[in-house]
PDB file of C-alpha atoms in Angstrom:
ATOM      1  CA  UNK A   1       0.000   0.000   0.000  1.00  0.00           C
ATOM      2  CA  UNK A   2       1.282   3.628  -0.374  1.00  0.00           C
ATOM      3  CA  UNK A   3       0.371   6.889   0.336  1.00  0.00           C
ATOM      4  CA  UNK A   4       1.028  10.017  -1.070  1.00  0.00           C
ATOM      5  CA  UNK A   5       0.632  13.285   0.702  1.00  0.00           C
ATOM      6  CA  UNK A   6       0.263  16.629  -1.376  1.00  0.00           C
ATOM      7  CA  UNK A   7      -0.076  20.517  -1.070  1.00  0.00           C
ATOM      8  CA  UNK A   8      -0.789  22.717  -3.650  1.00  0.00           C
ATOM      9  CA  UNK A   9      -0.457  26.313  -4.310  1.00  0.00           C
ATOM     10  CA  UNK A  10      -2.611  28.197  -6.822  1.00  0.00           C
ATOM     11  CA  UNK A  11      -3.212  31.189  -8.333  1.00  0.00           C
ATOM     12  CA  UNK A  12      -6.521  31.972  -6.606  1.00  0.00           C
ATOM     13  CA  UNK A  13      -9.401  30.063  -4.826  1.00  0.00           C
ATOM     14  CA  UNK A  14     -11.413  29.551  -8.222  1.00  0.00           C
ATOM     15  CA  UNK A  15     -10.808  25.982  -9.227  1.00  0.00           C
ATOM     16  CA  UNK A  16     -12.278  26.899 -12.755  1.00  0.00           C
ATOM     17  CA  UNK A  17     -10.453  30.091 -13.228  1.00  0.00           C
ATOM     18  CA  UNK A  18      -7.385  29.622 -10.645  1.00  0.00           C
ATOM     19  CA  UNK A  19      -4.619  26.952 -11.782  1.00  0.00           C
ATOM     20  CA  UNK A  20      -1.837  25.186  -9.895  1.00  0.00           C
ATOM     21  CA  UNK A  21       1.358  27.026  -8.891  1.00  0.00           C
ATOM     22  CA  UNK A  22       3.251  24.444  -6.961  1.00  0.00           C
ATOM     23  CA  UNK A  23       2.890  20.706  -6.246  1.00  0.00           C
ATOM     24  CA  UNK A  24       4.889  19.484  -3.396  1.00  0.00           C
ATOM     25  CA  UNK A  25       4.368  15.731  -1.917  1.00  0.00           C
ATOM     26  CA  UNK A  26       5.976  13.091  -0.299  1.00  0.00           C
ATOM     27  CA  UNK A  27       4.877   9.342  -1.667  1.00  0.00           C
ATOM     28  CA  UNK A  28       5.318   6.327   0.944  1.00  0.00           C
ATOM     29  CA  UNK A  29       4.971   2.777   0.839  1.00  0.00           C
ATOM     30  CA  UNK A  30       3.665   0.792   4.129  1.00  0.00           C
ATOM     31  CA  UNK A  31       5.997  -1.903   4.970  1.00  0.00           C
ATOM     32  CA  UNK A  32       5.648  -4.281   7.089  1.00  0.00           C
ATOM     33  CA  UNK A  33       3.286  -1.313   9.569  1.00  0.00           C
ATOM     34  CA  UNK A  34       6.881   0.877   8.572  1.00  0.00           C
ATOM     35  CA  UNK A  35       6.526   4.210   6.350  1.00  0.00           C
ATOM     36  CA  UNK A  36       9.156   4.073   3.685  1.00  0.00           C
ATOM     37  CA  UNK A  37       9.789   7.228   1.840  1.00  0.00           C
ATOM     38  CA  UNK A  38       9.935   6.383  -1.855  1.00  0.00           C
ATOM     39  CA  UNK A  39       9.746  10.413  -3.320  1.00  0.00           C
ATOM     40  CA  UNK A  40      10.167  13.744  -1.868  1.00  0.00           C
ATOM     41  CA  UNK A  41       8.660  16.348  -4.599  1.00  0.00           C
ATOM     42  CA  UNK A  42       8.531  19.695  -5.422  1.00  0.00           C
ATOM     43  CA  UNK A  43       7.710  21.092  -8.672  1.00  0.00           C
ATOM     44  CA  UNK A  44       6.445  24.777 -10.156  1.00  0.00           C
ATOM     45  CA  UNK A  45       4.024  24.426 -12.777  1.00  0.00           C
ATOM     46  CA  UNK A  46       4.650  27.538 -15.455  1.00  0.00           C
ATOM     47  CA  UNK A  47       1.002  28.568 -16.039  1.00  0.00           C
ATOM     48  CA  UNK A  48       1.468  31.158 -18.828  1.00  0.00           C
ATOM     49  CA  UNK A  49       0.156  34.786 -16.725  1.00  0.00           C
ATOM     50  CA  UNK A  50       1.556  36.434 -14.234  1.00  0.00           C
ATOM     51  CA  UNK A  51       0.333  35.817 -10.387  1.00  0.00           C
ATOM     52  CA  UNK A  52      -1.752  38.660  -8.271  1.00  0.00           C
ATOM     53  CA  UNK A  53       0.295  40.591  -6.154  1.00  0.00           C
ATOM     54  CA  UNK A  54      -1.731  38.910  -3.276  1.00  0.00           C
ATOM     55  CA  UNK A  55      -0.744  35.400  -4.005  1.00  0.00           C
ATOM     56  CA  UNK A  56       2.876  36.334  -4.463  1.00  0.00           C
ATOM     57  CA  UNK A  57       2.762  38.069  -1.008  1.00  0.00           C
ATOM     58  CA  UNK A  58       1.276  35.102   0.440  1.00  0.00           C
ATOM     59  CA  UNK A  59       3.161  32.123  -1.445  1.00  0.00           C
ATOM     60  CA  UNK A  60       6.458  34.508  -2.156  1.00  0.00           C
ATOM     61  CA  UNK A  61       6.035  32.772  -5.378  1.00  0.00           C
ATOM     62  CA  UNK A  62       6.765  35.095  -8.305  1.00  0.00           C
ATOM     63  CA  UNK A  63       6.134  35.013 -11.909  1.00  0.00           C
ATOM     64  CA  UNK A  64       9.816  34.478 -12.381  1.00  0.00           C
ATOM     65  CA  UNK A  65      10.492  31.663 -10.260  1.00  0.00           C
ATOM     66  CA  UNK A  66       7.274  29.531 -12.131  1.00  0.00           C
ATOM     67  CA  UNK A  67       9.119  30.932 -15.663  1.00  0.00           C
ATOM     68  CA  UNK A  68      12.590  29.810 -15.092  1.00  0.00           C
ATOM     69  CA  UNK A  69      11.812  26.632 -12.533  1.00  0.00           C
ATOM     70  CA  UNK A  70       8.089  25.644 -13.852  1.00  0.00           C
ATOM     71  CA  UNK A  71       7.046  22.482 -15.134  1.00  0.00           C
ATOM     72  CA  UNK A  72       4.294  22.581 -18.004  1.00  0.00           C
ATOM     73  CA  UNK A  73       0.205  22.321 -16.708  1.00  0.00           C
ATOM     74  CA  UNK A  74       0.478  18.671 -18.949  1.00  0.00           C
ATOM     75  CA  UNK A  75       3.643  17.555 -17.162  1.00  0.00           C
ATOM     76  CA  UNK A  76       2.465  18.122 -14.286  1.00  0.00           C
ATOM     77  CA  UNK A  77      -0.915  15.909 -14.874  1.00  0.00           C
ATOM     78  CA  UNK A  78       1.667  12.886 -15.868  1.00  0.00           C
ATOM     79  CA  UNK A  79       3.617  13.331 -13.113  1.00  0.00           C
ATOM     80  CA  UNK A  80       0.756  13.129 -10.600  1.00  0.00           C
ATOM     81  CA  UNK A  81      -0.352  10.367 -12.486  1.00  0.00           C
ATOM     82  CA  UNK A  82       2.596   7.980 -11.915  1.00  0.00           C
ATOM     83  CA  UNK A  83       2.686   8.893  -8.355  1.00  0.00           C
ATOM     84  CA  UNK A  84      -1.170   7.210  -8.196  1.00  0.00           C
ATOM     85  CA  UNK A  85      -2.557   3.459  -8.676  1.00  0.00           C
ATOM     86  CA  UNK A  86      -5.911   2.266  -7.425  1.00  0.00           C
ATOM     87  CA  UNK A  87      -5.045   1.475  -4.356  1.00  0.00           C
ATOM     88  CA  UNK A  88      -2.763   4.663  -3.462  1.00  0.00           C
ATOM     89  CA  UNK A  89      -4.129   6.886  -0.259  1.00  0.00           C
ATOM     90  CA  UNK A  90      -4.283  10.351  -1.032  1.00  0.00           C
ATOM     91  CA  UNK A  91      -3.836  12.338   1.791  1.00  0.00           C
ATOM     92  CA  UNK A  92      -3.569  15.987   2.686  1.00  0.00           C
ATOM     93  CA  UNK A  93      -4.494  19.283   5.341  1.00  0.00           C
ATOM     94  CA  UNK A  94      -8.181  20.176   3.912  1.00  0.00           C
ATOM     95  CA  UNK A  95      -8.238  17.928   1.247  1.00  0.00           C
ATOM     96  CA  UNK A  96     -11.292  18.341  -0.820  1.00  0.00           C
ATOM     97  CA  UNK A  97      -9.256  21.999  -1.887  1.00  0.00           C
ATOM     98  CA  UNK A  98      -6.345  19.881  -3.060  1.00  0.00           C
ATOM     99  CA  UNK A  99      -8.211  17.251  -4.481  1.00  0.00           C
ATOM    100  CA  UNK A 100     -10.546  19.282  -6.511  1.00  0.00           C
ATOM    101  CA  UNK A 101      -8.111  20.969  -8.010  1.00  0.00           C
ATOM    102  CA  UNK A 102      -6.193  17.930  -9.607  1.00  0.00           C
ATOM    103  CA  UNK A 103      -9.315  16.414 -10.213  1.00  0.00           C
ATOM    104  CA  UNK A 104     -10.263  19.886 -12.593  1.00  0.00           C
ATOM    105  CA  UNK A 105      -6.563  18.836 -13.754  1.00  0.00           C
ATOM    106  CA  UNK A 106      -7.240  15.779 -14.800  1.00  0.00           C
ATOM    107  CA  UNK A 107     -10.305  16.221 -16.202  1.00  0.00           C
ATOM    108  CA  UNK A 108      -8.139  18.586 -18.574  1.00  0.00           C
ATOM    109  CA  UNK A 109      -6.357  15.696 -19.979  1.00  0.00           C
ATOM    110  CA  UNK A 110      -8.324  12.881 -19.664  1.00  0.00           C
ATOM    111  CA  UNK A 111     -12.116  13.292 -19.229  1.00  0.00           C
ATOM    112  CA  UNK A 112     -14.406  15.743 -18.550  1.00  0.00           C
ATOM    113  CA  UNK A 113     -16.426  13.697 -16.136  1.00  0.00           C
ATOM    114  CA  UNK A 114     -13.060  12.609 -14.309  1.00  0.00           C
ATOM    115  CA  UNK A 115     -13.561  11.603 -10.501  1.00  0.00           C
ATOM    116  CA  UNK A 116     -10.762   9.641  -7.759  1.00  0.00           C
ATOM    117  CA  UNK A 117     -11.889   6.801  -6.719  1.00  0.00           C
ATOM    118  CA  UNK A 118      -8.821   6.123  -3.930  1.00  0.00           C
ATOM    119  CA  UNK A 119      -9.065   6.079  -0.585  1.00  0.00           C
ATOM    120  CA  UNK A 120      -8.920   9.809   0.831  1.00  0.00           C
ATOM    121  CA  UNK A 121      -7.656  10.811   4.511  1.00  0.00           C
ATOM    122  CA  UNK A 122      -8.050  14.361   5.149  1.00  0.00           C
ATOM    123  CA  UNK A 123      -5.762  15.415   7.771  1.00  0.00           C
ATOM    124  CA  UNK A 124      -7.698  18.491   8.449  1.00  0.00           C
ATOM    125  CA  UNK A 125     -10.653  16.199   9.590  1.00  0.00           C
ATOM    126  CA  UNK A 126      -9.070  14.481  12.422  1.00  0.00           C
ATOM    127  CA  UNK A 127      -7.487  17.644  13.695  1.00  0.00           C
ATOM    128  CA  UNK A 128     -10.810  18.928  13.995  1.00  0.00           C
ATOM    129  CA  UNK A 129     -12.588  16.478  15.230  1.00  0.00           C
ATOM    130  CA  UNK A 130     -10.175  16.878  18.442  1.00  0.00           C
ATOM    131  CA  UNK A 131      -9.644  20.042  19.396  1.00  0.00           C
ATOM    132  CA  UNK A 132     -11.733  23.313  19.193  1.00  0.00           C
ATOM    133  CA  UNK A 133     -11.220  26.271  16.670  1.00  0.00           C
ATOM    134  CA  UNK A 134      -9.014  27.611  15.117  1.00  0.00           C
ATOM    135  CA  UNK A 135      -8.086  24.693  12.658  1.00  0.00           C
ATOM    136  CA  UNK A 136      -5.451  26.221  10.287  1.00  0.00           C
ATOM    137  CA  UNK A 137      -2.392  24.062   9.615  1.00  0.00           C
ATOM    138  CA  UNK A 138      -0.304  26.740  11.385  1.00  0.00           C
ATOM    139  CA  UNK A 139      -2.579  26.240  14.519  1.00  0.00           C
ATOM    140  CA  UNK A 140      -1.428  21.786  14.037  1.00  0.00           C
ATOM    141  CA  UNK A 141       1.978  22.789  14.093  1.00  0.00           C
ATOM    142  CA  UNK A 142       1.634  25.216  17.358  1.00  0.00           C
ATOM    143  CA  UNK A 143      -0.175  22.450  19.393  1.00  0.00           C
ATOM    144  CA  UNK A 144       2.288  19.709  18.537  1.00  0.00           C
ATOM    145  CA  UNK A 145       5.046  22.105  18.262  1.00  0.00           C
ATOM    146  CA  UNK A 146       6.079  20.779  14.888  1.00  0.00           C
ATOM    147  CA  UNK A 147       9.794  21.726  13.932  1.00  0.00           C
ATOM    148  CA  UNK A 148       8.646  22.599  10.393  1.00  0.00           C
ATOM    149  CA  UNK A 149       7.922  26.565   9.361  1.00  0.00           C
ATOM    150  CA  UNK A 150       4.242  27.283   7.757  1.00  0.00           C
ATOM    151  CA  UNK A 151       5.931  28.999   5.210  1.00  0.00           C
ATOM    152  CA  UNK A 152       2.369  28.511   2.370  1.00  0.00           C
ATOM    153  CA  UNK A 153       4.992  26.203  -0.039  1.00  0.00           C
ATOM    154  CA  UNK A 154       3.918  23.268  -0.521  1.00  0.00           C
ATOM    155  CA  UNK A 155       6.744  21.106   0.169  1.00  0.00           C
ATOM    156  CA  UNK A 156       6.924  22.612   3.761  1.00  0.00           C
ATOM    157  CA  UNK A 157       3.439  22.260   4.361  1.00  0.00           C
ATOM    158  CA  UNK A 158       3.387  18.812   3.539  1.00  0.00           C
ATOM    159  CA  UNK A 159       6.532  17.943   5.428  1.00  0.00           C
ATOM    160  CA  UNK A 160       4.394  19.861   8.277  1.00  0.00           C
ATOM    161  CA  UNK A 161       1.412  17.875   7.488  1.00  0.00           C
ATOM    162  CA  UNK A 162       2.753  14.482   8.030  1.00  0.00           C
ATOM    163  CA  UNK A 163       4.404  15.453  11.175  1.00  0.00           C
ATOM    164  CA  UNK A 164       1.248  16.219  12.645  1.00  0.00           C
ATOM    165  CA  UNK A 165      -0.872  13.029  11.620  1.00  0.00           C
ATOM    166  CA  UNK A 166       2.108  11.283  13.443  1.00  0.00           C
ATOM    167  CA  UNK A 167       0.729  13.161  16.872  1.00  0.00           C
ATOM    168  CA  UNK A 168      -2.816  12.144  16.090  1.00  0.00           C
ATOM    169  CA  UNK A 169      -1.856   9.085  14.982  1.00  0.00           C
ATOM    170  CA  UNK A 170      -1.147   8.541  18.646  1.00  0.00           C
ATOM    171  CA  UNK A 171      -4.161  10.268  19.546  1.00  0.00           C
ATOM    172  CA  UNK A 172      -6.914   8.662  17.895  1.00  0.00           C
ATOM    173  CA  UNK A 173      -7.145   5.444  14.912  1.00  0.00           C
ATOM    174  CA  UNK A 174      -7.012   7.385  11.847  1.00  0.00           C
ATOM    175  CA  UNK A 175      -7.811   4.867  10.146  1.00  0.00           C
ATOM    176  CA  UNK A 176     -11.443   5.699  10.580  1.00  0.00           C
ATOM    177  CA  UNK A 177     -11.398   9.123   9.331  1.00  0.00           C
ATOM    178  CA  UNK A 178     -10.806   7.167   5.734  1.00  0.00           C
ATOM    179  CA  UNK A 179     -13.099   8.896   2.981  1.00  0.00           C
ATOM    180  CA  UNK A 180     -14.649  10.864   5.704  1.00  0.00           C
ATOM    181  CA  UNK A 181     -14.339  14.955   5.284  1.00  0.00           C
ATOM    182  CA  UNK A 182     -15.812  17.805   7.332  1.00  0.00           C
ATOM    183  CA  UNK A 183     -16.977  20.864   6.288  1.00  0.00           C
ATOM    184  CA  UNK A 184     -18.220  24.216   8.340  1.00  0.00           C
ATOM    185  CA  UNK A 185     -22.159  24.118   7.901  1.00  0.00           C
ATOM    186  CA  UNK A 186     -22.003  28.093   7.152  1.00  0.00           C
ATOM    187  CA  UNK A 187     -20.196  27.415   3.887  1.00  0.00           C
ATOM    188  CA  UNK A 188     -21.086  24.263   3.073  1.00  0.00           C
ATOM    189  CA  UNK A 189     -18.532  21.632   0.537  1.00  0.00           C
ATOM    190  CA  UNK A 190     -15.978  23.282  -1.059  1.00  0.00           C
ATOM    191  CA  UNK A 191     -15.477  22.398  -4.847  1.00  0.00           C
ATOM    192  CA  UNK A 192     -15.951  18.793  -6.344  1.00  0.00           C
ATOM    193  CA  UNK A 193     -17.963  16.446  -4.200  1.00  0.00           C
ATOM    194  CA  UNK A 194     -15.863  12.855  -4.004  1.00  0.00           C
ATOM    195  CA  UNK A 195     -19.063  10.272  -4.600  1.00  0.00           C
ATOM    196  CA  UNK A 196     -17.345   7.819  -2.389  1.00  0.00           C
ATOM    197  CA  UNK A 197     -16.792   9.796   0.498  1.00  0.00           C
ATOM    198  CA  UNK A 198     -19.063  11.014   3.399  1.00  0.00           C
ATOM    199  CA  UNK A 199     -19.286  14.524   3.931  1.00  0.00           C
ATOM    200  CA  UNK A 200     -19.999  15.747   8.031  1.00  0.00           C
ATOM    201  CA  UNK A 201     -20.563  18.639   9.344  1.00  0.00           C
ATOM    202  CA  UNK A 202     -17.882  19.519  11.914  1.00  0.00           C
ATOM    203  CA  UNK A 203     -18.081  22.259  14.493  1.00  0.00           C
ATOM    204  CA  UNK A 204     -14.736  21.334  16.232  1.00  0.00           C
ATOM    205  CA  UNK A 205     -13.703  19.276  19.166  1.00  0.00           C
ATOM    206  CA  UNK A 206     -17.380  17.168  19.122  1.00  0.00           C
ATOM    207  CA  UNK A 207     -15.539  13.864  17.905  1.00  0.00           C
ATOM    208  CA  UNK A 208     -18.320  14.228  14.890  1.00  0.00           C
ATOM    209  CA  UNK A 209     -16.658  12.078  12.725  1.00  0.00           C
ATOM    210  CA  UNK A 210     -15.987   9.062  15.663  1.00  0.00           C
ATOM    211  CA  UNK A 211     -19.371   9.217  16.999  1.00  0.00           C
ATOM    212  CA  UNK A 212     -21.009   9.292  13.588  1.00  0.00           C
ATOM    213  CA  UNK A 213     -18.769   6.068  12.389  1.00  0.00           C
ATOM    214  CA  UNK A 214     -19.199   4.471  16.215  1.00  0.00           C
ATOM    215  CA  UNK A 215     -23.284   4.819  15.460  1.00  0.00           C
ATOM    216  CA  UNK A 216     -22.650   3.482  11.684  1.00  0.00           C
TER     217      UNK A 216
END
């Protein structure tokens, strides 16, 4: 089994407009109940216009940096793809932003009515099912003091990321948070609903997610 963890960085919040900046992830195979690190990536993705002067302030990604260091939008769709099999957990902090974003991706280059199928395990989720607001990742790395800066790059954010599903790993079976994803009843799902997984409401520190799968 492996699992790949991923962070993205876009060019806005509209994942019909907006495109994919940055693609950082770590891919790891389960050995024997042992994590083995089989890739560390980190790749810019040249999307062709320059970047709002909001996103660069918040990223520090420039227009230069994605034009001298940038993959191409299709390169990056077959690189994701050989990270991925059927049976490859995709995991990340807030996940259905990530996800809906490759899945707009994919459905670029290979169909229109694209949807994952794989196992999802939103990290964001079990944070929030433990512990009151506020939920940010930089708010994870404070509580577990995590010795990795939330710098909004993706390859730091991820390396953050997995660091603190290690503390709640000791916390709580994550296992059950598995294709399970909260979302703040005010604002409802983000993006691309995932036809496999079940969407909960989560106010925060209510165990939501563990009650509702105890009941189930």
């Amino acid at each position: 089994m492996k699992i790949l963890f991923f962070d993205l960085e876009t060019s806005g919040l509209d994942f019909y407009e907006n495109q994919i900046i940055e693609f950082g992830a770590l891919l790891y195979e389960i050995r024997d109940n042992k994590a083995i690190l089989l890739k560390e990536i980190d790749e810019f993705v040249n999307i062709g216009y320059s970047l709002s002067e909001d996103i660069v302030k918040l990223t520090h990604i420039t227009d230069e940096m994605l034009l001298e260091k940038g993959i191409s939008e299709y390169d990056l769709f077959c690189l994701i793809e050989s990270l991925i099999d059927e049976n490859t957990i995709l995991s990340a902090y807030n996940i259905q932003f990530d996800i809906t974003f490759i899945t707009m991706l994919f459905r670029k280059y290979i169909s229109k009515n694209f949807v994952f199928n794989n196992p999802l395990l939103d990290v964001l989720a079990v944070y929030k099912d433990l512990y009151p607001f506020p939920h940010r990742l930089k708010d994870a790395i404070l509580k577990y003091d995590v010795d990795v800066k939330n710098t909004h790059r993706a390859i730091d954010d991820i390396k953050a990321t997995v660091l603190v599903l290690k503390h709640l790993s000791l916390e709580c079976d994550v296992k059950k948070y598995i294709n399970v994803i909260g979302y703040h009843s005010d604002y409802g799902i983000f993006g691309i609903k995932m036809p496999h997984v079940l969407y909960i409401i989560q106010r925060g520190g209510c165990k939501e997610i563990l009650n509702y799968k105890r009941v189930v």
